[in-house]
CSV table of C-alpha atoms in Angstrom, one decimal:
chain,number,residue,atom,x,y,z
A,14,MET,CA,19.8,-6.5,-15.2
A,15,PRO,CA,19.1,-9.2,-12.6
A,16,GLY,CA,21.4,-8.9,-9.6
A,17,ARG,CA,22.1,-7.0,-6.4
A,18,TYR,CA,22.3,-3.2,-6.3
A,19,PRO,CA,23.4,-0.8,-3.6
A,20,VAL,CA,20.8,1.8,-2.6
A,21,THR,CA,20.7,4.5,0.0
A,22,PHE,CA,19.5,2.2,2.8
A,23,GLY,CA,21.4,-1.0,2.1
A,24,GLU,CA,21.0,-3.3,-0.9
A,25,VAL,CA,18.2,-4.6,-3.1
A,26,GLU,CA,17.9,-7.5,-5.5
A,27,LEU,CA,16.2,-7.6,-8.9
A,28,LEU,CA,14.9,-11.0,-9.7
A,29,LYS,CA,13.4,-12.2,-13.0
A,30,ASP,CA,10.1,-13.9,-13.0
A,31,LEU,CA,10.7,-17.1,-14.9
A,32,ASP,CA,7.0,-17.5,-15.7
A,33,ARG,CA,6.4,-14.0,-17.3
A,34,PRO,CA,8.9,-12.6,-19.8
A,35,ASN,CA,8.5,-9.0,-18.5
A,36,GLY,CA,8.0,-9.7,-14.8
A,37,TRP,CA,10.4,-8.5,-12.2
A,38,ILE,CA,10.6,-8.8,-8.4
A,39,LEU,CA,12.3,-6.1,-6.2
A,40,SER,CA,13.5,-7.7,-3.0
A,41,LYS,CA,15.3,-6.4,0.0
A,42,ASP,CA,16.9,-8.5,2.8
A,43,GLY,CA,15.2,-11.6,1.3
A,44,VAL,CA,11.7,-9.9,1.5
A,45,PRO,CA,9.8,-9.3,-1.7
A,46,GLN,CA,9.0,-5.6,-1.8
A,47,SER,CA,7.4,-5.1,-5.3
A,48,TYR,CA,6.4,-6.9,-8.4
A,49,VAL,CA,6.0,-5.3,-11.8
A,50,ASP,CA,5.3,-6.5,-15.3
A,51,LEU,CA,6.9,-4.0,-17.6
A,52,GLU,CA,4.5,-4.8,-20.5
A,53,ASP,CA,1.3,-5.3,-18.5
A,54,PRO,CA,1.0,-3.0,-15.5
A,55,THR,CA,-2.5,-4.3,-14.8
A,56,TYR,CA,-0.9,-7.7,-13.9
A,57,LEU,CA,-0.6,-7.7,-10.1
A,58,ASP,CA,1.2,-10.7,-8.6
A,59,PHE,CA,1.0,-9.9,-4.9
A,60,GLU,CA,-2.3,-10.6,-3.1
A,61,TYR,CA,-2.4,-7.4,-1.1
A,62,VAL,CA,-1.8,-5.3,-4.2
A,63,ARG,CA,-4.8,-7.0,-5.9
A,64,LEU,CA,-6.9,-6.0,-2.8
A,65,MET,CA,-5.8,-2.4,-3.2
A,66,ALA,CA,-6.7,-2.6,-6.8
A,67,ASP,CA,-10.2,-3.9,-5.9
A,68,VAL,CA,-10.7,-0.7,-3.9
A,69,ILE,CA,-9.3,1.6,-6.6
A,70,ASP,CA,-11.5,-0.1,-9.2
A,71,VAL,CA,-14.8,0.7,-7.3
A,72,LEU,CA,-14.0,4.4,-7.0
A,73,PRO,CA,-15.9,6.8,-9.3
A,74,GLU,CA,-14.6,6.6,-12.9
A,75,GLY,CA,-12.0,9.0,-14.2
A,76,PRO,CA,-8.4,10.0,-13.5
A,77,LEU,CA,-7.2,10.4,-10.0
A,78,ASN,CA,-4.8,12.8,-8.2
A,79,CYS,CA,-2.7,10.3,-6.2
A,80,VAL,CA,-0.1,10.5,-3.4
A,81,HIS,CA,1.9,7.3,-2.7
A,82,VAL,CA,4.0,7.1,0.5
A,83,GLY,CA,6.5,4.3,-0.2
A,84,GLY,CA,7.7,3.9,-3.7
A,85,GLY,CA,9.3,0.5,-4.3
A,86,ALA,CA,8.9,-0.3,-8.0
A,87,CYS,CA,5.8,1.9,-8.2
A,88,THR,CA,3.4,-1.0,-8.9
A,89,VAL,CA,0.2,0.9,-7.8
A,90,PRO,CA,1.0,4.1,-9.8
A,91,ARG,CA,1.6,2.0,-12.9
A,92,TYR,CA,-1.7,0.2,-12.4
A,93,VAL,CA,-3.7,3.4,-11.8
A,94,SER,CA,-2.1,5.1,-14.9
A,95,ALA,CA,-3.0,2.1,-17.0
A,96,THR,CA,-6.6,1.8,-15.8
A,97,ARG,CA,-7.3,5.5,-15.3
A,98,PRO,CA,-5.4,7.5,-18.0
A,99,GLY,CA,-4.7,11.0,-17.1
A,100,SER,CA,-4.1,10.3,-13.4
A,101,ARG,CA,-1.3,12.2,-11.6
A,102,HIS,CA,1.0,10.8,-9.0
A,103,ILE,CA,3.3,12.1,-6.3
A,104,VAL,CA,5.5,9.3,-4.9
A,105,ILE,CA,7.2,10.0,-1.6
A,106,GLU,CA,10.2,7.7,-1.2
A,107,PRO,CA,13.2,8.5,1.1
A,108,ASP,CA,15.6,6.2,-0.8
A,109,ALA,CA,16.8,8.3,-3.7
A,110,ALA,CA,19.2,5.6,-5.0
A,111,LEU,CA,16.3,3.1,-5.1
A,112,VAL,CA,14.3,5.6,-7.2
A,113,GLU,CA,17.2,6.0,-9.6
A,114,LEU,CA,17.5,2.2,-9.9
A,115,VAL,CA,13.8,1.8,-10.6
A,116,ARG,CA,14.0,4.6,-13.2
A,117,SER,CA,17.0,3.0,-15.0
A,118,GLN,CA,16.2,-0.7,-14.7
A,119,LEU,CA,12.4,-0.9,-14.4
A,120,ASP,CA,11.3,1.9,-16.9
A,121,LEU,CA,9.8,4.2,-14.4
A,122,ARG,CA,9.9,7.0,-17.0
A,123,SER,CA,7.2,5.2,-18.9
A,124,VAL,CA,4.6,6.2,-16.2
A,125,PRO,CA,3.1,9.5,-17.2
A,126,LYS,CA,2.5,12.4,-14.9
A,127,LEU,CA,4.5,10.9,-12.0
A,128,LYS,CA,6.8,12.9,-9.8
A,129,VAL,CA,9.0,11.4,-7.0
A,130,ARG,CA,10.0,13.3,-3.9
A,131,PRO,CA,13.0,11.9,-2.1
A,132,GLN,CA,11.5,12.5,1.4
A,133,GLY,CA,10.3,10.7,4.5
A,134,GLY,CA,6.6,10.0,4.7
A,135,ARG,CA,5.7,12.5,7.3
A,136,GLU,CA,7.9,15.3,5.8
A,137,GLY,CA,6.6,14.6,2.3
A,138,THR,CA,3.0,14.5,3.4
A,139,ALA,CA,3.4,17.8,5.2
A,140,ASP,CA,4.3,19.4,1.8
A,141,ILE,CA,1.1,18.3,0.1
A,142,TRP,CA,-1.6,20.9,-0.4
A,143,ASP,CA,-4.9,20.7,1.6
A,144,GLY,CA,-7.7,18.9,-0.1
A,145,SER,CA,-5.7,18.1,-3.3
A,146,THR,CA,-5.7,14.3,-3.3
A,147,ASP,CA,-8.3,11.8,-4.5
A,148,LEU,CA,-6.3,8.7,-3.5
A,149,PHE,CA,-3.7,8.4,-0.8
A,150,VAL,CA,-1.8,5.1,-0.7
A,151,LEU,CA,0.2,4.4,2.4
A,152,ASP,CA,2.4,1.4,1.6
A,153,ALA,CA,5.7,2.1,3.4
A,154,PHE,CA,7.8,-0.6,5.0
A,155,SER,CA,11.1,-0.7,6.8
A,156,GLY,CA,12.2,-4.3,6.0
A,157,ALA,CA,9.0,-6.2,6.5
A,158,ALA,CA,7.4,-3.9,9.1
A,159,MET,CA,5.4,-0.8,8.8
A,160,PRO,CA,7.1,2.3,10.3
A,161,VAL,CA,5.1,3.1,13.4
A,162,GLU,CA,5.5,6.9,12.9
A,163,LEU,CA,3.2,6.4,9.8
A,164,ALA,CA,0.5,4.7,11.9
A,165,THR,CA,-0.1,7.4,14.5
A,166,ALA,CA,-3.2,9.6,14.9
A,167,GLU,CA,-1.1,12.7,14.4
A,168,TYR,CA,0.1,11.4,11.0
A,169,ILE,CA,-3.2,10.0,9.9
A,170,ALA,CA,-4.8,13.4,10.7
A,171,ASP,CA,-2.3,15.0,8.2
A,172,VAL,CA,-3.3,12.5,5.6
A,173,ALA,CA,-6.9,13.4,6.1
A,174,ARG,CA,-6.0,17.0,5.6
A,175,VAL,CA,-4.6,16.4,2.1
A,176,LEU,CA,-7.5,14.3,0.9
A,177,ARG,CA,-10.5,15.8,-0.9
A,178,ALA,CA,-13.9,15.6,0.7
A,179,THR,CA,-14.6,12.4,-1.4
A,180,GLY,CA,-11.0,11.1,-1.2
A,181,THR,CA,-9.9,7.6,-0.3
A,182,LEU,CA,-7.1,6.4,1.9
A,183,LEU,CA,-5.5,2.9,1.4
A,184,VAL,CA,-3.2,1.5,4.1
A,185,ASN,CA,-1.1,-1.6,3.7
A,186,LEU,CA,0.0,-3.1,7.0
A,187,ALA,CA,1.2,-6.5,8.1
A,188,ASP,CA,0.4,-8.5,11.3
A,189,GLY,CA,0.2,-12.0,12.6
A,190,LYS,CA,-1.1,-13.9,15.6
A,191,GLY,CA,-3.6,-11.9,17.7
A,192,LEU,CA,-3.6,-8.9,15.3
A,193,ALA,CA,-2.8,-6.5,18.1
A,194,PHE,CA,-1.1,-4.0,15.9
A,195,ALA,CA,-3.7,-4.2,13.1
A,196,ARG,CA,-6.5,-3.5,15.7
A,197,ARG,CA,-4.7,-0.4,16.9
A,198,VAL,CA,-4.0,0.9,13.4
A,199,VAL,CA,-7.7,0.4,12.4
A,200,ALA,CA,-8.7,2.2,15.6
A,201,THR,CA,-6.4,5.1,14.7
A,202,VAL,CA,-7.9,5.4,11.2
A,203,ARG,CA,-11.5,5.2,12.4
A,204,ASP,CA,-10.8,8.2,14.6
A,205,ALA,CA,-10.0,10.3,11.5
A,206,PHE,CA,-12.5,8.9,8.9
A,207,GLY,CA,-16.2,8.3,9.0
A,208,TYR,CA,-16.1,5.2,6.8
A,209,VAL,CA,-13.6,2.4,7.1
A,210,ALA,CA,-13.3,-1.1,5.8
A,211,LEU,CA,-10.7,-3.8,6.2
A,212,LEU,CA,-9.7,-6.4,3.6
A,213,ALA,CA,-7.6,-9.5,4.0
A,214,ASP,CA,-7.2,-13.2,3.3
A,215,PRO,CA,-9.5,-15.0,5.8
A,216,GLY,CA,-6.6,-16.7,7.5
A,217,VAL,CA,-4.8,-13.4,8.1
A,218,MET,CA,-8.1,-11.7,9.2
A,219,ARG,CA,-8.5,-14.4,11.9
A,220,GLY,CA,-4.9,-14.0,13.1
A,221,ARG,CA,-4.0,-17.5,12.1
A,222,ARG,CA,-1.1,-16.6,9.9
A,223,PHE,CA,1.1,-13.6,9.3
A,224,GLY,CA,0.2,-11.5,6.3
A,225,ASN,CA,-1.0,-8.2,4.8
A,226,LEU,CA,-4.2,-6.3,5.6
A,227,ILE,CA,-5.6,-3.4,3.6
A,228,ILE,CA,-7.5,-0.6,5.3
A,229,ALA,CA,-9.8,1.6,3.0
A,230,ALA,CA,-11.1,4.8,4.6
A,231,SER,CA,-13.0,7.8,3.4
A,232,PRO,CA,-15.0,10.8,4.6
A,233,VAL,CA,-17.8,9.5,2.5
A,234,GLU,CA,-19.5,6.1,2.4
A,235,LEU,CA,-17.5,3.4,0.7
A,236,PRO,CA,-19.2,1.0,-1.8
A,237,VAL,CA,-18.8,-1.9,0.6
A,238,ASP,CA,-21.3,-4.2,-1.0
A,239,LEU,CA,-19.5,-4.0,-4.3
A,240,LEU,CA,-16.1,-4.2,-2.6
A,241,THR,CA,-17.1,-7.3,-0.7
A,242,ARG,CA,-18.2,-9.1,-3.8
A,243,ARG,CA,-15.0,-8.1,-5.7
A,244,ALA,CA,-12.7,-9.2,-2.8
A,245,ALA,CA,-14.5,-12.5,-2.3
A,246,GLY,CA,-14.5,-13.2,-6.1
A,247,GLY,CA,-10.9,-12.6,-6.6
A,248,LEU,CA,-7.9,-14.9,-6.5
A,249,THR,CA,-7.5,-14.2,-2.8
A,250,GLN,CA,-11.2,-14.8,-1.9
A,251,ALA,CA,-10.6,-12.1,0.7
A,252,ARG,CA,-13.0,-10.9,3.4
A,253,CYS,CA,-14.2,-7.3,3.7
A,254,VAL,CA,-15.1,-6.2,7.2
A,255,TYR,CA,-16.9,-3.0,8.0
A,256,GLY,CA,-19.5,-1.5,10.3
A,257,GLU,CA,-20.4,-3.4,13.4
A,258,ALA,CA,-18.1,-6.3,12.4
A,259,LEU,CA,-15.2,-3.9,12.2
A,260,THR,CA,-16.1,-2.6,15.7
A,261,ASN,CA,-15.9,-6.1,16.9
A,262,PHE,CA,-12.6,-6.6,15.2
A,263,VAL,CA,-11.1,-3.5,16.9
A,264,ALA,CA,-12.4,-4.9,20.2
A,265,GLY,CA,-11.6,-1.7,22.2
A,266,ALA,CA,-8.1,-1.3,21.0
A,267,SER,CA,-6.8,2.2,21.5
A,268,PRO,CA,-5.5,4.5,18.7
A,269,ILE,CA,-1.7,4.9,18.4
A,270,HIS,CA,-0.2,8.3,19.2
A,271,ASP,CA,3.2,9.8,18.7
A,272,GLY,CA,5.5,8.7,21.5
A,273,ASP,CA,3.5,5.5,22.3
A,274,ALA,CA,5.8,2.5,22.8
A,275,VAL,CA,4.5,0.4,19.9
A,276,LEU,CA,6.4,-2.1,17.8
A,277,ALA,CA,5.1,-3.0,14.3
A,278,PRO,CA,5.4,-6.8,14.0
A,279,ALA,CA,7.9,-8.5,11.7
A,280,PRO,CA,7.1,-11.8,10.0
A,281,PRO,CA,8.5,-15.0,11.3
A,282,PRO,CA,11.6,-16.1,9.2
A,283,ALA,CA,9.6,-19.0,7.7
A,284,VAL,CA,7.2,-16.6,5.9
A,285,PHE,CA,9.8,-15.6,3.3
A,286,GLY,CA,12.0,-18.7,3.6
A,287,LEU,CA,14.6,-16.9,5.6
A,288,GLU,CA,15.3,-19.6,8.2
């Protein structure tokens, strides 16, 4: 089972976690993409996934109708199904061969009520019904960079269309020194949603090192006090920024639109030991 496997867009590697008997890392081009524990889907190894789980955990109780753009090993669908039985998932993932690999090697069939659509993010989102989704998770990367076409105002407006009036959007993005890209993505999301919060490790939030930032957004007020306590009390001891502090973070950055000449930042080679 460990080894390199060809997929539609290149090659991925499955690595065994030597510290956990059922833990597996899915990696591409030397960049870890997903971590799953096949016996305990509530175990989340990556810091940014734990921050997404913090947001999910403070949502109203009960099952969720979820859309996930970016599949990987389907860590978040597994977590939601384990913590909120009865949840339904549509996973939009353009790499059909990767999906088959995860099905055969990482027991994807064990996740109930999960359907995978082999489509690009924009195409797949366009096919989702209006007002049908409680939780929309945007966690798509090309290598180690977020596809810019999934960070534009036009696409985020389509995401807002599929969310219910009380729905929540989660966006995983990565940025480094200066956080110019993150500021523009936050500005884009704020134009579409009335309530937005940003979570990240303090060093990443200050632009001192490259890393992941999580945007949470909703048409209705987010439980930011509870979310702030959960994020600060977790293993990452992350910050949660919202309101006036988030306005200061954006610092006048403009939203991203289709056709803008914007490049999503890629990590320095040292981040993943690729030097």
